[in-house]
């Protein structure tokens, strides 16, 4: 058989598995339990989140009228639902999967399917489909839905996100180090970024102080570039004659307009004070490779790696849970299999959180560190499937002996 015909045969076989009656039934079975679990967890988490904030949201919006208060409150609750849904999807997906598998085994249908001669791989097509679908779902939630919800709440000033955003964006004087300059200034949003009351120290290639400058304002020349112009600028160059009245070099006569001399990222100014996990993915990508950022900046590269790889975790953990459930169900029974499934689900969830902390804080390339957990889980899935295939082999020498009297619910995942 040629490679092309083999590929066509594999596609036909996959399509036949998807359209199989058992597969369609199990997909519906799992989706029903997943939906109930997700809705229950989301409802509880959102109720806890909004209970302490919704009265203030209403009172602040009510100053503009009752209809404005209703619209603002509805938008606030919607955005919090989207934000919380993005966060709880992973654990809800895993817990719903364990519940669905336990219910399937408890009803006796899983035993019937096992006795009909379906090994783990043949009867687990719905599990693999759901694991595959979880990848784009989690990616969309993390990189589209949650950033949109956060930015909407922030820009509208609604809830804790909005109040924190307002505080973080308030004009405050700070120090910012760039390639060959240090800037002390006050940053404003009005609505375009404006830098006011600036004091600049320029350094030469050897690290020595070359000049000092002040400016009333620093504004962008072009909205599509990171070039800036100083207004009301005054320069002092090291080596100029000393003004004895002030003990410093004599400045250039008068105040005027001049080039800043280095670039400042407009994207960074747009998202200053915002954690990278809330920044839209396209802008986070630009910030990761932007050469015009200050030296003290959030770890954009680490969070880009996290957000590009963590979407694989729920699906891989789900496959581990399904395989472990099948293995423990045959060996120990339903109760122990459910306990092991829950333990595996929570372990995968917390390992994902620990992995994110490691990517952000370890002094290793983020792209490499972020792949450690997905690759490890993929290897674990492969090893579990190999063990299950050996266990389900009817050869007596390769299959462990199981007691029917002690395990009346012998079955698989």
Short mmCIF file of C-alpha atoms in Angstrom, two decimals:
data_model
loop_
_atom_site.label_atom_id
_atom_site.label_comp_id
_atom_site.label_asym_id
_atom_site.label_seq_id
_atom_site.Cartn_x
_atom_site.Cartn_y
_atom_site.Cartn_z
CA UNK A 1 0.00 0.00 0.00
CA UNK A 2 1.36 3.40 -0.97
CA UNK A 3 1.77 6.10 1.74
CA UNK A 4 -1.07 8.12 0.17
CA UNK A 5 -3.48 5.17 0.31
CA UNK A 6 -2.40 4.41 3.87
CA UNK A 7 -3.13 8.00 4.88
CA UNK A 8 -6.56 7.89 3.21
CA UNK A 9 -7.33 4.60 4.97
CA UNK A 10 -6.34 6.08 8.32
CA UNK A 11 -8.58 9.12 7.75
CA UNK A 12 -11.50 6.85 6.82
CA UNK A 13 -10.91 4.73 9.90
CA UNK A 14 -10.85 7.85 12.15
CA UNK A 15 -14.02 9.19 10.56
CA UNK A 16 -15.70 5.83 11.04
CA UNK A 17 -14.71 5.83 14.71
CA UNK A 18 -16.12 9.33 15.18
CA UNK A 19 -19.44 8.40 13.56
CA UNK A 20 -19.70 5.16 15.53
CA UNK A 21 -22.87 4.90 17.65
CA UNK A 22 -20.92 4.13 20.82
CA UNK A 23 -18.58 7.07 20.24
CA UNK A 24 -21.45 9.49 19.70
CA UNK A 25 -23.20 8.20 22.81
CA UNK A 26 -20.07 8.53 24.96
CA UNK A 27 -19.34 12.01 23.64
CA UNK A 28 -22.81 13.11 24.69
CA UNK A 29 -22.36 11.33 28.03
CA UNK A 30 -19.06 13.06 28.79
CA UNK A 31 -20.18 16.48 27.54
CA UNK A 32 -23.22 16.36 29.80
CA UNK A 33 -21.12 15.75 32.90
CA UNK A 34 -18.49 18.28 31.81
CA UNK A 35 -21.15 20.96 31.29
CA UNK A 36 -22.72 20.37 34.70
CA UNK A 37 -19.34 20.42 36.46
CA UNK A 38 -18.19 23.55 34.66
CA UNK A 39 -21.45 25.40 35.34
CA UNK A 40 -21.46 24.46 39.04
CA UNK A 41 -17.85 25.50 39.68
CA UNK A 42 -18.24 28.70 37.64
CA UNK A 43 -21.41 29.68 39.49
CA UNK A 44 -19.81 29.20 42.92
CA UNK A 45 -16.57 31.00 42.06
CA UNK A 46 -18.33 33.94 40.38
CA UNK A 47 -20.79 34.33 43.26
CA UNK A 48 -17.87 34.56 45.69
CA UNK A 49 -15.96 37.01 43.48
CA UNK A 50 -18.77 39.46 42.77
CA UNK A 51 -20.41 39.42 46.21
CA UNK A 52 -17.91 41.87 47.68
CA UNK A 53 -17.76 44.20 44.67
CA UNK A 54 -21.16 44.38 43.02
CA UNK A 55 -22.65 46.88 45.49
CA UNK A 56 -19.85 49.36 44.82
CA UNK A 57 -20.12 48.81 41.07
CA UNK A 58 -23.84 49.57 41.26
CA UNK A 59 -23.45 52.65 43.47
CA UNK A 60 -20.74 54.16 41.28
CA UNK A 61 -22.70 53.54 38.08
CA UNK A 62 -25.99 54.74 39.60
CA UNK A 63 -24.63 58.29 39.66
CA UNK A 64 -25.22 58.38 35.89
CA UNK A 65 -28.74 56.96 36.08
CA UNK A 66 -30.56 53.71 36.69
CA UNK A 67 -30.18 52.41 33.12
CA UNK A 68 -26.45 53.06 33.19
CA UNK A 69 -26.23 51.20 36.51
CA UNK A 70 -28.08 48.21 35.06
CA UNK A 71 -25.87 48.14 31.96
CA UNK A 72 -22.64 48.51 33.97
CA UNK A 73 -23.64 45.80 36.45
CA UNK A 74 -24.63 43.39 33.68
CA UNK A 75 -21.34 44.02 31.84
CA UNK A 76 -19.42 43.53 35.08
CA UNK A 77 -21.07 40.18 35.82
CA UNK A 78 -20.61 39.02 32.21
CA UNK A 79 -16.91 39.88 32.20
CA UNK A 80 -16.36 38.19 35.55
CA UNK A 81 -18.09 35.06 34.23
CA UNK A 82 -15.78 35.04 31.21
CA UNK A 83 -12.71 35.70 33.34
CA UNK A 84 -13.57 33.03 35.91
CA UNK A 85 -14.61 30.58 33.19
CA UNK A 86 -11.17 30.88 31.63
CA UNK A 87 -9.56 30.06 34.97
CA UNK A 88 -11.76 27.16 36.09
CA UNK A 89 -12.06 25.40 32.73
CA UNK A 90 -9.00 23.20 33.31
CA UNK A 91 -10.00 21.81 36.70
CA UNK A 92 -13.69 21.59 35.74
CA UNK A 93 -12.76 19.62 32.61
CA UNK A 94 -10.76 17.10 34.65
CA UNK A 95 -13.28 16.72 37.49
CA UNK A 96 -16.14 16.35 35.01
CA UNK A 97 -14.18 13.66 33.20
CA UNK A 98 -13.64 11.67 36.42
CA UNK A 99 -17.34 12.01 37.26
CA UNK A 100 -18.35 10.82 33.78
CA UNK A 101 -16.02 7.81 33.90
CA UNK A 102 -17.21 6.85 37.39
CA UNK A 103 -20.87 7.14 36.39
CA UNK A 104 -20.23 5.08 33.25
CA UNK A 105 -18.56 2.33 35.27
CA UNK A 106 -21.13 2.43 38.10
CA UNK A 107 -24.01 1.94 35.66
CA UNK A 108 -22.46 -1.25 34.29
CA UNK A 109 -22.21 0.02 30.71
CA UNK A 110 -18.42 0.14 30.85
CA UNK A 111 -18.29 -3.52 31.90
CA UNK A 112 -20.56 -4.42 28.99
CA UNK A 113 -18.33 -2.59 26.51
CA UNK A 114 -15.23 -4.24 27.96
CA UNK A 115 -16.73 -7.71 27.72
CA UNK A 116 -17.74 -6.97 24.13
CA UNK A 117 -14.04 -6.97 23.29
CA UNK A 118 -13.21 -3.26 23.08
CA UNK A 119 -9.75 -2.51 24.51
CA UNK A 120 -8.86 0.86 25.98
CA UNK A 121 -7.80 2.53 22.74
CA UNK A 122 -10.91 1.42 20.81
CA UNK A 123 -13.38 2.44 23.50
CA UNK A 124 -11.61 5.71 24.38
CA UNK A 125 -12.10 7.58 21.10
CA UNK A 126 -14.44 10.07 22.87
CA UNK A 127 -11.76 10.70 25.48
CA UNK A 128 -9.13 11.43 22.84
CA UNK A 129 -11.54 13.69 20.94
CA UNK A 130 -12.37 15.68 24.07
CA UNK A 131 -8.68 15.95 24.96
CA UNK A 132 -7.95 17.27 21.46
CA UNK A 133 -10.85 19.75 21.63
CA UNK A 134 -9.65 21.04 25.00
CA UNK A 135 -6.49 22.44 23.39
CA UNK A 136 -8.11 25.13 21.17
CA UNK A 137 -10.73 25.76 23.87
CA UNK A 138 -8.15 26.49 26.57
CA UNK A 139 -6.03 28.49 24.12
CA UNK A 140 -9.00 30.69 23.18
CA UNK A 141 -9.99 31.21 26.79
CA UNK A 142 -6.47 32.16 27.88
CA UNK A 143 -5.50 34.32 24.94
CA UNK A 144 -8.75 35.85 23.70
CA UNK A 145 -11.59 35.64 26.22
CA UNK A 146 -9.75 36.44 29.44
CA UNK A 147 -7.69 39.38 28.09
CA UNK A 148 -10.85 40.87 26.56
CA UNK A 149 -12.77 40.53 29.83
CA UNK A 150 -9.91 42.02 31.86
CA UNK A 151 -9.32 44.96 29.55
CA UNK A 152 -13.05 45.69 29.38
CA UNK A 153 -13.34 45.78 33.16
CA UNK A 154 -10.15 47.82 33.45
CA UNK A 155 -11.02 50.47 30.87
CA UNK A 156 -14.59 50.75 32.20
CA UNK A 157 -13.35 50.99 35.80
CA UNK A 158 -15.56 48.12 36.98
CA UNK A 159 -14.76 45.94 39.97
CA UNK A 160 -11.39 45.15 41.47
CA UNK A 161 -9.77 44.92 38.04
CA UNK A 162 -10.98 48.38 37.11
CA UNK A 163 -10.03 49.98 40.42
CA UNK A 164 -6.57 48.39 40.39
CA UNK A 165 -6.07 49.49 36.79
CA UNK A 166 -6.99 53.09 37.65
CA UNK A 167 -4.53 53.07 40.56
CA UNK A 168 -1.75 51.53 38.48
CA UNK A 169 -2.23 54.07 35.69
CA UNK A 170 -2.37 57.14 37.93
CA UNK A 171 0.38 59.71 37.23
CA UNK A 172 3.39 58.89 39.36
CA UNK A 173 7.02 59.87 39.08
CA UNK A 174 9.40 57.00 38.44
CA UNK A 175 12.87 56.05 37.25
CA UNK A 176 13.34 54.13 33.98
CA UNK A 177 16.66 52.81 32.63
CA UNK A 178 17.17 52.38 28.89
CA UNK A 179 20.24 51.46 26.81
CA UNK A 180 22.38 54.55 27.32
CA UNK A 181 20.08 56.76 29.35
CA UNK A 182 18.19 56.98 32.62
CA UNK A 183 14.87 58.81 32.72
CA UNK A 184 13.03 60.23 35.71
CA UNK A 185 9.58 61.43 34.70
CA UNK A 186 5.85 61.36 35.30
CA UNK A 187 3.81 59.25 32.87
CA UNK A 188 0.31 60.35 31.84
CA UNK A 189 -2.45 58.91 29.65
CA UNK A 190 -4.39 61.78 28.12
CA UNK A 191 -5.45 59.71 26.08
CA UNK A 192 -2.15 59.32 24.22
CA UNK A 193 0.89 58.59 26.40
CA UNK A 194 2.64 61.77 27.57
CA UNK A 195 5.83 62.06 29.60
CA UNK A 196 6.08 65.17 31.79
CA UNK A 197 8.65 66.81 34.09
CA UNK A 198 11.47 64.72 32.66
CA UNK A 199 15.04 64.58 33.90
CA UNK A 200 17.45 62.62 31.71
CA UNK A 201 21.00 61.34 32.22
CA UNK A 202 22.83 60.27 29.06
CA UNK A 203 25.87 57.95 29.22
CA UNK A 204 28.61 57.24 26.72
CA UNK A 205 29.68 53.79 25.53
CA UNK A 206 32.12 53.44 28.42
CA UNK A 207 29.43 54.10 31.02
CA UNK A 208 30.49 57.63 31.84
CA UNK A 209 28.01 60.45 32.21
CA UNK A 210 27.90 62.42 28.95
CA UNK A 211 25.08 64.92 29.43
CA UNK A 212 22.04 65.88 31.45
CA UNK A 213 18.76 67.23 30.12
CA UNK A 214 15.39 68.38 31.37
CA UNK A 215 12.13 68.74 29.48
CA UNK A 216 8.68 69.99 30.30
CA UNK A 217 7.07 67.30 28.16
CA UNK A 218 8.08 64.42 25.92
CA UNK A 219 5.61 63.54 23.19
CA UNK A 220 5.56 60.99 20.38
CA UNK A 221 6.40 62.24 16.90
CA UNK A 222 4.57 59.50 15.02
CA UNK A 223 1.89 57.13 16.27
CA UNK A 224 3.44 54.27 14.31
CA UNK A 225 6.92 54.74 15.71
CA UNK A 226 8.69 54.88 19.05
CA UNK A 227 10.43 58.21 18.36
CA UNK A 228 9.88 60.96 20.90
CA UNK A 229 10.45 64.72 21.01
CA UNK A 230 11.33 66.83 24.03
CA UNK A 231 9.41 70.09 24.43
CA UNK A 232 10.88 72.84 26.57
CA UNK A 233 14.21 71.01 26.60
CA UNK A 234 17.36 72.23 28.34
CA UNK A 235 20.71 70.42 27.95
CA UNK A 236 23.94 70.34 29.94
CA UNK A 237 26.97 68.60 28.48
CA UNK A 238 29.73 67.29 30.67
CA UNK A 239 32.86 69.32 29.96
CA UNK A 240 31.02 72.61 29.33
CA UNK A 241 32.13 75.69 31.33
CA UNK A 242 30.95 75.64 34.94
CA UNK A 243 28.37 78.16 36.10
CA UNK A 244 29.68 79.21 39.53
CA UNK A 245 26.22 80.20 40.74
CA UNK A 246 24.90 76.67 40.46
CA UNK A 247 28.05 74.54 40.42
CA UNK A 248 27.05 72.78 37.18
CA UNK A 249 27.81 73.11 33.47
CA UNK A 250 26.22 76.03 31.66
CA UNK A 251 23.24 74.83 29.64
CA UNK A 252 22.43 75.58 26.07
CA UNK A 253 20.80 79.00 25.78
CA UNK A 254 17.01 79.00 25.98
CA UNK A 255 14.53 76.13 25.89
CA UNK A 256 13.33 74.53 22.72
CA UNK A 257 12.49 71.33 20.92
CA UNK A 258 14.92 68.47 20.42
CA UNK A 259 15.04 64.74 19.79
CA UNK A 260 14.94 62.49 22.83
CA UNK A 261 17.87 60.47 21.54
CA UNK A 262 16.50 56.99 22.25
CA UNK A 263 13.30 55.06 21.60
CA UNK A 264 10.56 54.21 24.09
CA UNK A 265 8.05 51.49 23.25
CA UNK A 266 4.52 52.79 22.85
CA UNK A 267 3.15 49.28 23.42
CA UNK A 268 4.92 49.15 26.77
CA UNK A 269 3.43 52.51 27.74
CA UNK A 270 0.00 51.26 26.69
CA UNK A 271 0.20 48.24 28.99
CA UNK A 272 2.33 49.58 31.83
CA UNK A 273 1.07 48.40 35.19
CA UNK A 274 -0.74 45.39 33.65
CA UNK A 275 0.40 41.83 34.32
CA UNK A 276 1.46 39.92 31.18
CA UNK A 277 -1.19 37.23 31.69
CA UNK A 278 -3.88 39.81 30.89
CA UNK A 279 -2.28 41.36 27.82
CA UNK A 280 -3.75 40.32 24.43
CA UNK A 281 -1.56 37.70 22.78
CA UNK A 282 -0.58 39.77 19.73
CA UNK A 283 0.60 42.66 21.91
CA UNK A 284 2.36 40.28 24.28
CA UNK A 285 4.24 38.89 21.30
CA UNK A 286 5.27 42.41 20.27
CA UNK A 287 6.42 43.23 23.81
CA UNK A 288 8.48 40.04 24.01
CA UNK A 289 10.58 41.03 21.01
CA UNK A 290 10.42 44.81 21.44
CA UNK A 291 13.95 46.28 21.69
CA UNK A 292 12.75 49.60 23.14
CA UNK A 293 11.74 48.49 26.62
CA UNK A 294 13.21 49.69 29.93
CA UNK A 295 15.54 47.36 31.78
CA UNK A 296 13.03 46.83 34.61
CA UNK A 297 10.02 45.27 32.93
CA UNK A 298 7.68 42.32 33.42
CA UNK A 299 8.77 38.94 32.12
CA UNK A 300 6.91 39.11 28.84
CA UNK A 301 8.88 36.28 27.22
CA UNK A 302 8.15 33.88 30.09
CA UNK A 303 4.43 34.58 29.96
CA UNK A 304 4.34 34.22 26.19
CA UNK A 305 5.83 30.74 26.57
CA UNK A 306 3.36 29.89 29.34
CA UNK A 307 0.33 31.01 27.38
CA UNK A 308 1.43 29.17 24.24
CA UNK A 309 2.00 25.84 26.00
CA UNK A 310 -0.40 25.58 28.95
CA UNK A 311 -3.34 24.92 26.62
CA UNK A 312 -1.99 21.37 26.15
CA UNK A 313 -2.08 20.53 29.87
CA UNK A 314 -5.81 19.77 30.43
CA UNK A 315 -5.98 17.37 27.50
CA UNK A 316 -2.78 15.52 28.44
CA UNK A 317 -3.82 15.26 32.08
CA UNK A 318 -7.24 14.00 30.94
CA UNK A 319 -5.59 11.17 29.00
CA UNK A 320 -3.53 10.29 32.07
CA UNK A 321 -6.66 10.32 34.22
CA UNK A 322 -8.54 8.07 31.79
CA UNK A 323 -5.71 5.56 31.56
CA UNK A 324 -5.16 5.49 35.34
CA UNK A 325 -8.90 5.10 35.93
CA UNK A 326 -9.04 2.11 33.57
CA UNK A 327 -6.00 0.51 35.18
CA UNK A 328 -7.20 0.99 38.77
CA UNK A 329 -10.77 -0.05 37.97
CA UNK A 330 -9.60 -3.49 36.88
CA UNK A 331 -7.21 -3.92 39.79
CA UNK A 332 -8.89 -2.24 42.77
CA UNK A 333 -12.50 -1.43 41.94
CA UNK A 334 -14.59 1.68 41.36
CA UNK A 335 -13.95 3.53 44.62
CA UNK A 336 -10.18 3.31 44.41
CA UNK A 337 -10.23 4.15 40.69
CA UNK A 338 -12.29 7.27 41.37
CA UNK A 339 -9.93 8.33 44.16
CA UNK A 340 -6.87 7.85 41.96
CA UNK A 341 -8.59 9.75 39.13
CA UNK A 342 -9.36 12.71 41.42
CA UNK A 343 -5.80 12.68 42.77
CA UNK A 344 -4.38 12.66 39.25
CA UNK A 345 -6.70 15.49 38.18
CA UNK A 346 -5.75 17.75 41.09
CA UNK A 347 -2.06 16.83 40.74
CA UNK A 348 -2.08 17.84 37.08
CA UNK A 349 -3.86 21.09 37.89
CA UNK A 350 -1.38 22.09 40.60
CA UNK A 351 1.61 20.96 38.52
CA UNK A 352 0.43 23.36 35.83
CA UNK A 353 0.50 26.21 38.35
CA UNK A 354 3.91 25.20 39.67
CA UNK A 355 5.23 24.94 36.12
CA UNK A 356 4.12 28.51 35.40
CA UNK A 357 6.00 29.73 38.48
CA UNK A 358 9.08 27.83 37.34
CA UNK A 359 8.98 29.28 33.84
CA UNK A 360 8.69 32.78 35.26
CA UNK A 361 11.39 32.53 37.94
CA UNK A 362 13.99 29.99 36.81
CA UNK A 363 17.04 31.32 35.00
CA UNK A 364 16.48 29.11 31.98
CA UNK A 365 15.11 29.83 28.49
CA UNK A 366 11.32 30.15 28.93
CA UNK A 367 10.62 28.24 25.71
CA UNK A 368 12.52 25.23 27.08
CA UNK A 369 11.14 25.38 30.63
CA UNK A 370 7.54 25.74 29.43
CA UNK A 371 7.81 22.51 27.42
CA UNK A 372 9.00 20.36 30.34
CA UNK A 373 5.53 19.60 31.75
CA UNK A 374 3.74 18.98 28.40
CA UNK A 375 6.51 16.68 27.18
CA UNK A 376 6.59 14.83 30.51
CA UNK A 377 2.83 14.33 30.43
CA UNK A 378 2.96 13.13 26.82
CA UNK A 379 5.58 10.52 27.75
CA UNK A 380 3.50 9.46 30.74
CA UNK A 381 0.40 9.05 28.54
CA UNK A 382 2.36 6.89 26.12
CA UNK A 383 3.74 4.70 28.94
CA UNK A 384 0.29 4.25 30.49
CA UNK A 385 -1.23 3.24 27.16
CA UNK A 386 1.56 0.72 26.57
CA UNK A 387 0.96 -0.81 30.01
CA UNK A 388 -2.79 -0.95 29.40
CA UNK A 389 -2.30 -2.73 26.07
CA UNK A 390 -0.09 -5.30 27.75
CA UNK A 391 -2.57 -5.73 30.56
CA UNK A 392 -5.49 -6.19 28.17
CA UNK A 393 -3.59 -8.78 26.11
CA UNK A 394 -5.44 -12.07 26.55
CA UNK A 395 -2.16 -14.02 26.80
CA UNK A 396 -2.10 -15.44 30.36
CA UNK A 397 1.64 -14.93 30.71
CA UNK A 398 1.37 -11.20 30.04
CA UNK A 399 -1.89 -10.35 31.84
CA UNK A 400 -1.99 -10.02 35.65
CA UNK A 401 -4.53 -12.25 37.37
CA UNK A 402 -7.58 -10.38 38.69
CA UNK A 403 -10.16 -11.80 41.07
CA UNK A 404 -13.73 -11.64 39.75
CA UNK A 405 -15.11 -12.17 43.22
CA UNK A 406 -13.21 -9.17 44.60
CA UNK A 407 -13.71 -6.96 41.54
CA UNK A 408 -17.26 -7.50 40.28
CA UNK A 409 -17.04 -4.33 38.19
CA UNK A 410 -14.06 -5.32 36.09
CA UNK A 411 -13.90 -2.90 33.16
CA UNK A 412 -11.78 -0.21 31.56
CA UNK A 413 -11.96 3.52 31.14
#
